mmCIF file of C-alpha atoms in Angstrom:
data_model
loop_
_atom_site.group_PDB
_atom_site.id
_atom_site.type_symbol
_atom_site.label_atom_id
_atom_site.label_comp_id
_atom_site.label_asym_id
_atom_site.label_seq_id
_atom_site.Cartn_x
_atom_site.Cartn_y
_atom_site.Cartn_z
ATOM 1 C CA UNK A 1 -76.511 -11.217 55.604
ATOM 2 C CA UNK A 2 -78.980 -13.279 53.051
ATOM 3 C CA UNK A 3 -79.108 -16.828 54.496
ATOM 4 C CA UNK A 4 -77.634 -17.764 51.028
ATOM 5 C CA UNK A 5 -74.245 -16.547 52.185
ATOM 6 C CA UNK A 6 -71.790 -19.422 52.563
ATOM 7 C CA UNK A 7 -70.535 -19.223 56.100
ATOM 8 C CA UNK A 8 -67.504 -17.076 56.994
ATOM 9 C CA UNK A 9 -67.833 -15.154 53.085
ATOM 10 C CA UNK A 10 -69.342 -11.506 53.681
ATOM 11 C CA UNK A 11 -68.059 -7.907 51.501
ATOM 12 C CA UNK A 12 -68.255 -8.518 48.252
ATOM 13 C CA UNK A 13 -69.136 -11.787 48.030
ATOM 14 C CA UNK A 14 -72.465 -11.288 50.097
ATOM 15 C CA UNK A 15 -75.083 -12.523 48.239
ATOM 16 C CA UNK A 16 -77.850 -10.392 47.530
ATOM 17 C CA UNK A 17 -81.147 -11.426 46.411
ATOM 18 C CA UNK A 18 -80.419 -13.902 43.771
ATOM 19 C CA UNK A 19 -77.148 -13.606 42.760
ATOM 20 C CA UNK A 20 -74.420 -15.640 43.764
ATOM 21 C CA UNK A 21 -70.234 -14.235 43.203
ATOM 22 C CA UNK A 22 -68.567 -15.576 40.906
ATOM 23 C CA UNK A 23 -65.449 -17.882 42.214
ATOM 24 C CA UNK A 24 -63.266 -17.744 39.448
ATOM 25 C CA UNK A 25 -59.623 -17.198 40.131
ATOM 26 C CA UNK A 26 -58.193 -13.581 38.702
ATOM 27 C CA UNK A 27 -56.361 -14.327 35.224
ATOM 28 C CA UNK A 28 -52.807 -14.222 34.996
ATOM 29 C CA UNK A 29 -51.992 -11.536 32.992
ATOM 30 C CA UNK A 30 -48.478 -10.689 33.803
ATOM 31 C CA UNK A 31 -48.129 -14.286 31.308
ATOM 32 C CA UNK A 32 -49.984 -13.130 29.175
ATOM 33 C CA UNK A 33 -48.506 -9.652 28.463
ATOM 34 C CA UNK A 34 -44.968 -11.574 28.048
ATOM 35 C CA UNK A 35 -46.484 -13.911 25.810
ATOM 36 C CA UNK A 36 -47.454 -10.980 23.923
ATOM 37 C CA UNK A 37 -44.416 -9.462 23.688
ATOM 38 C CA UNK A 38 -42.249 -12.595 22.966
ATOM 39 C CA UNK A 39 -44.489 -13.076 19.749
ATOM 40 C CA UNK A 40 -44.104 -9.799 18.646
ATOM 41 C CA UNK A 41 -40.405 -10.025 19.354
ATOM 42 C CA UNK A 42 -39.840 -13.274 17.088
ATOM 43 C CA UNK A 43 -42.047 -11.873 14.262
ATOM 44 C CA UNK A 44 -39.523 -9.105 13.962
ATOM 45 C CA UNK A 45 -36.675 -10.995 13.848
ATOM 46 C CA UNK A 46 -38.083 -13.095 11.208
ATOM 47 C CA UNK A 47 -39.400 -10.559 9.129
ATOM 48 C CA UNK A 48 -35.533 -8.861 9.568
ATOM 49 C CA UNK A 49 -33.630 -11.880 8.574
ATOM 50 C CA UNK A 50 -36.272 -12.330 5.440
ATOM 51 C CA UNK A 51 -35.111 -8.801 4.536
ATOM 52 C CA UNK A 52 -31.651 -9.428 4.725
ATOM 53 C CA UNK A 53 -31.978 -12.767 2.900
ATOM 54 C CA UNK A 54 -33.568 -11.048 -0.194
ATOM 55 C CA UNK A 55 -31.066 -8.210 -0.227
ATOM 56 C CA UNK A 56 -28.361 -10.803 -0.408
ATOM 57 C CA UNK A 57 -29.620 -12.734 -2.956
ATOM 58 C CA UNK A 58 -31.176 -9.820 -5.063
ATOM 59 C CA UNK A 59 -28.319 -7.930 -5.811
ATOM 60 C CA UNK A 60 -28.175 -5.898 -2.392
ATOM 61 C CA UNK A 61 -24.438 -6.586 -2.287
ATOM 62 C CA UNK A 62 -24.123 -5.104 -5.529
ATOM 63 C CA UNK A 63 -25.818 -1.977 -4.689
ATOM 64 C CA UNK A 64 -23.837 -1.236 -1.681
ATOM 65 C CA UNK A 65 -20.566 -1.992 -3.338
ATOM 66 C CA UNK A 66 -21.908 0.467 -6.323
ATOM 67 C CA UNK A 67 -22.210 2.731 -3.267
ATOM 68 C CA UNK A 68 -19.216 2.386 -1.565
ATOM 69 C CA UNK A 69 -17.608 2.901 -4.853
ATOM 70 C CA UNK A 70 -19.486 6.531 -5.698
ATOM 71 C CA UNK A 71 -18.462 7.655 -2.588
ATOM 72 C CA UNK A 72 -14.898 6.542 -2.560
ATOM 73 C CA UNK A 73 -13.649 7.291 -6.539
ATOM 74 C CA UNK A 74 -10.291 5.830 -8.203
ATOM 75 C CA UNK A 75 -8.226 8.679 -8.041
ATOM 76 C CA UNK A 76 -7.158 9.962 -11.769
ATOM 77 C CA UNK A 77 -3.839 9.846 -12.125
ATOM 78 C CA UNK A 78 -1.409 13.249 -12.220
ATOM 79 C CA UNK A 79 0.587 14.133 -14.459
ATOM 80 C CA UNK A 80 3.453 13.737 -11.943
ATOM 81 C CA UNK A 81 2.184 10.504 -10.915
ATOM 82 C CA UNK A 82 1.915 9.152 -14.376
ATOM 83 C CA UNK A 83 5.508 10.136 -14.940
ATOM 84 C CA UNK A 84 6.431 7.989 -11.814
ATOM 85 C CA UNK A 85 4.379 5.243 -13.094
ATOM 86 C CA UNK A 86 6.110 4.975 -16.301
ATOM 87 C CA UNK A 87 9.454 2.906 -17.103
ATOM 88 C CA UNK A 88 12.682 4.969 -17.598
ATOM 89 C CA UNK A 89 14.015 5.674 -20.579
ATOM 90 C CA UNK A 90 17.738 4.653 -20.165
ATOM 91 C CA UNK A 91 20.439 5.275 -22.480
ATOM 92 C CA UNK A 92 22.063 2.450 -24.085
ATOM 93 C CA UNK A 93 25.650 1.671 -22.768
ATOM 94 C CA UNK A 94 27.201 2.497 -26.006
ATOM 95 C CA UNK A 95 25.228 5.985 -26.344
ATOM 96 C CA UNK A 96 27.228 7.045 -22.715
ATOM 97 C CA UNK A 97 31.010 7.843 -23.407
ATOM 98 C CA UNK A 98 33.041 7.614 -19.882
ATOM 99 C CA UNK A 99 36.127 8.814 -19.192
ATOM 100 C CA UNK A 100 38.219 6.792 -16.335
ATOM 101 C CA UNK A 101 39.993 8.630 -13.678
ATOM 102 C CA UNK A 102 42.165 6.587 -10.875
ATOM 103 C CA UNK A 103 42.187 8.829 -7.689
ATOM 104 C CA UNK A 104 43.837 6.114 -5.831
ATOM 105 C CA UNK A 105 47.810 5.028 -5.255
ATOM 106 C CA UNK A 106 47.009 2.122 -7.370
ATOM 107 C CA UNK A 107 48.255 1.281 -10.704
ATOM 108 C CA UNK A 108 46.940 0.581 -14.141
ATOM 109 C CA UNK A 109 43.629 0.794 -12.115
ATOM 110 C CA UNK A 110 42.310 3.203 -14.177
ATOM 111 C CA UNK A 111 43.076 1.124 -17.914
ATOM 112 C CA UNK A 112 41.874 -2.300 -16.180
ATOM 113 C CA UNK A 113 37.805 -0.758 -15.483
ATOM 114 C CA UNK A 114 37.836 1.031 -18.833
ATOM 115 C CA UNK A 115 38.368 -2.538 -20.800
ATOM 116 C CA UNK A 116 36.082 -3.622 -18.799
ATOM 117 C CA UNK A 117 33.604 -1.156 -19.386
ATOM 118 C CA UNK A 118 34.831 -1.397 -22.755
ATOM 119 C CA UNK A 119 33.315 -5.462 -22.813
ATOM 120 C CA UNK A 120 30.134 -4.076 -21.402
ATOM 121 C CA UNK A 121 29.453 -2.102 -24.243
ATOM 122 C CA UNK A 122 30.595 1.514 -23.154
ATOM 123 C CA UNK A 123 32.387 4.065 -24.881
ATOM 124 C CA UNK A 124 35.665 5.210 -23.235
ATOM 125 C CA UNK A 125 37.137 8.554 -23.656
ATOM 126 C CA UNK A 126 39.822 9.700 -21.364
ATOM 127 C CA UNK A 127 41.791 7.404 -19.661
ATOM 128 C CA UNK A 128 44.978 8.506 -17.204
ATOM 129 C CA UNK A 129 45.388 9.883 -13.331
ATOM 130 C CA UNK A 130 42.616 11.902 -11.334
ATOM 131 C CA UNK A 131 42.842 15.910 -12.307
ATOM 132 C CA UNK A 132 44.320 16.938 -8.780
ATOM 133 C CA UNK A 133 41.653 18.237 -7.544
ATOM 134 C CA UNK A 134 40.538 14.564 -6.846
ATOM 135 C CA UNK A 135 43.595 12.726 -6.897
ATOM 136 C CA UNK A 136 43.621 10.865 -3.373
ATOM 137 C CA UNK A 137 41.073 13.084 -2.436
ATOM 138 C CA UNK A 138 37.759 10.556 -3.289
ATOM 139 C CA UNK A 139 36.627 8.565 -0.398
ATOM 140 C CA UNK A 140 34.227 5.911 -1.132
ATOM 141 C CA UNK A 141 34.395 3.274 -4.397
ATOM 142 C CA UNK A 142 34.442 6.400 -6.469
ATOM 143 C CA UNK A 143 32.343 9.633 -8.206
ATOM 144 C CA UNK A 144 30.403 10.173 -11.250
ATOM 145 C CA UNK A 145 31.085 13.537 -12.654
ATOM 146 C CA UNK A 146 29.256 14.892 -15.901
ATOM 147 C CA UNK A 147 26.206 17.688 -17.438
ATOM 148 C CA UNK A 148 23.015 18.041 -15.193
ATOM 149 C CA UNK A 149 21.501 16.191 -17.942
ATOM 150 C CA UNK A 150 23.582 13.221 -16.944
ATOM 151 C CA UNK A 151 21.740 12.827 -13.804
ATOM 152 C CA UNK A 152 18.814 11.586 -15.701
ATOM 153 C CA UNK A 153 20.098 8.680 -17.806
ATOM 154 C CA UNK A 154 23.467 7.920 -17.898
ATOM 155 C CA UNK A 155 24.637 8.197 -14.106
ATOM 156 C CA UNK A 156 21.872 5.630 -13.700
ATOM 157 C CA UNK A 157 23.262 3.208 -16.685
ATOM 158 C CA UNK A 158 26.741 3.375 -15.669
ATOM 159 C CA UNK A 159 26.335 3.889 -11.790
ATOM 160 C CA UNK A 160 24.607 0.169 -12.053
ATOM 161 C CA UNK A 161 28.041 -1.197 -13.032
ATOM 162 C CA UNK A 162 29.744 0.359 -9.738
ATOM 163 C CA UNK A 163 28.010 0.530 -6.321
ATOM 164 C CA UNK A 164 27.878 2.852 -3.669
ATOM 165 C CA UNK A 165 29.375 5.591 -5.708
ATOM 166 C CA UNK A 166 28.833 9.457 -5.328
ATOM 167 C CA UNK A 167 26.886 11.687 -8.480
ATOM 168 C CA UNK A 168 28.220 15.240 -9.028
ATOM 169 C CA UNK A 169 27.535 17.415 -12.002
ATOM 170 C CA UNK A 170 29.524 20.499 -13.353
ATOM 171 C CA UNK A 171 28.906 23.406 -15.814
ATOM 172 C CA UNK A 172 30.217 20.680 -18.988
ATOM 173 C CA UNK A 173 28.191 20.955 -22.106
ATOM 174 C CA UNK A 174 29.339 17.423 -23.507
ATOM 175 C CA UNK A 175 27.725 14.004 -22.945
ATOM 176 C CA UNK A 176 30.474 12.582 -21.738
ATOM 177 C CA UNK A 177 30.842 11.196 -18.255
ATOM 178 C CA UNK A 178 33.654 10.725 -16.097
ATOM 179 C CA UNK A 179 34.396 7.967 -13.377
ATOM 180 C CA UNK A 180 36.902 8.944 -10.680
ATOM 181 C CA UNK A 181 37.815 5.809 -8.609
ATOM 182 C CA UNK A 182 38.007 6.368 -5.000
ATOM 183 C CA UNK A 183 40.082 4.658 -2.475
ATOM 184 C CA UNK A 184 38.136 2.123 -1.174
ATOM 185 C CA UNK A 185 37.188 0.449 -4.887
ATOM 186 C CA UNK A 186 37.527 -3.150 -5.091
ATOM 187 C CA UNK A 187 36.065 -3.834 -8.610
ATOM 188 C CA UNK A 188 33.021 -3.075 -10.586
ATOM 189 C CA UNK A 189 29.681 -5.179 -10.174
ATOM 190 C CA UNK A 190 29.180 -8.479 -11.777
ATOM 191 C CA UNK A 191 27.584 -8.233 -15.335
ATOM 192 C CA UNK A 192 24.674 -10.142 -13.868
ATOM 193 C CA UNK A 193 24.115 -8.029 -11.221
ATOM 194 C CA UNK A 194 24.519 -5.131 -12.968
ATOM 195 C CA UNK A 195 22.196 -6.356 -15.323
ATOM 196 C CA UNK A 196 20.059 -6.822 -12.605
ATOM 197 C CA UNK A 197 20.163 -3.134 -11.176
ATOM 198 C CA UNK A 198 19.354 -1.936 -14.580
ATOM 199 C CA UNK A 199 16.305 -4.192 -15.270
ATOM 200 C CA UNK A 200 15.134 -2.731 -11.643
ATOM 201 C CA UNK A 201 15.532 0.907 -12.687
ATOM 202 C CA UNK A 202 13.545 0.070 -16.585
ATOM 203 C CA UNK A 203 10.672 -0.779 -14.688
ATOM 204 C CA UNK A 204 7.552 1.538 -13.973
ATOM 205 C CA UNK A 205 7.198 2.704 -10.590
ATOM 206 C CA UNK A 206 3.595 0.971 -8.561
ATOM 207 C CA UNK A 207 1.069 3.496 -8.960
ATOM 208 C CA UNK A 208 0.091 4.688 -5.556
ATOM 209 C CA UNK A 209 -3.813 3.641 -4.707
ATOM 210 C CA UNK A 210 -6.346 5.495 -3.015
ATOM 211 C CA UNK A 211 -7.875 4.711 0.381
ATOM 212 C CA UNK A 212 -11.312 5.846 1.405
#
């Protein structure tokens, strides 16, 4: 041991010729390395929201939206969905000529809804007792009876003056319509609400829209 050896300090801190150890305490460098990391951590997030803050206000929005929209494409309408889509073409009251029909014990029931209909604006045919084929035999407020074609204008038009009652067609080649009053009828709908019924039916059908 060099007599220049502090007392008690021998290994690597004997001192050899000239050259005394150097006392400085090891660095921290677990601190250090955190530090590091930290920085590196906030400069990312910075430079992240920066990014997001010019795609916002450059149009970014836009872009994605223009995106969104090339991959999910407004369905062209059908040809079946068009003709949902578009109103009804009813025919007027006076085009539909009804014959009236009382299938119930009642009388004169048949004469009192064909004036009415008659104020409404309809044409009345027929007038008199069910054929006997239906004659007590209609359950319900009653039965509209006419041409397949019938089905697609005028049971709507004249079905909106009587609720709840039944459509049948038959092999007839006329445009006329008959309505065969069934046991339970009370009386036909107010003019208001039929009015009301028919406005419903003139209007075209909410086009169905596509979901991506």
């Amino acid at each position: 041991m060099s007599m220049l050896t502090p007392p008690g300090m021998g290994g690597k801190y004997r001192v050899k010729g000239d050259a005394y150890p150097r006392m400085r305490r090891p660095r921290k460098r677990g601190r250090l390395v955190l530090a590091l990391v930290g920085a590196v951590v906030a400069l990312g997030l910075i430079g992240w929201g920066t990014i997001q803050l010019i795609d916002v206000f450059g149009g970014g929005g836009k872009t994605k939206a223009a995106a969104h929209q090339k991959n999910c494409p407004t369905p062209s309408p059908s040809a079946s969905t068009a003709a949902a889509a578009a109103p009804q073409a009813l025919p007027k009251p006076a085009q539909i000529t009804v014959n009236v029909y009382n299938a119930t014990p009642r009388g004169g029931l048949a004469k009192a809804v064909a004036d009415e209909l008659k104020k409404r604006g309809f044409a009345i045919g027929k007038v008199g007792n069910a054929p006997a084929e239906y004659d007590k035999k209609v359950p319900g407020n009653g039965v509209l009876l006419g041409a397949p074609a019938a089905a697609r204008g005028s049971f709507s038009v004249l079905g909106a003056q009587l609720k709840g009652a039944t459509q049948k067609t038959d092999t007839r080649d006329t445009q006329d319509v008959d309505l065969i009053l069934g046991t339970t009828f009370g009386d036909l709908n107010t003019p208001k609400d039929a009015d009301t019924a028919l406005a419903a039916l003139a209007k075209p059908a909410p086009a169905p829209s596509g979901k991506c």
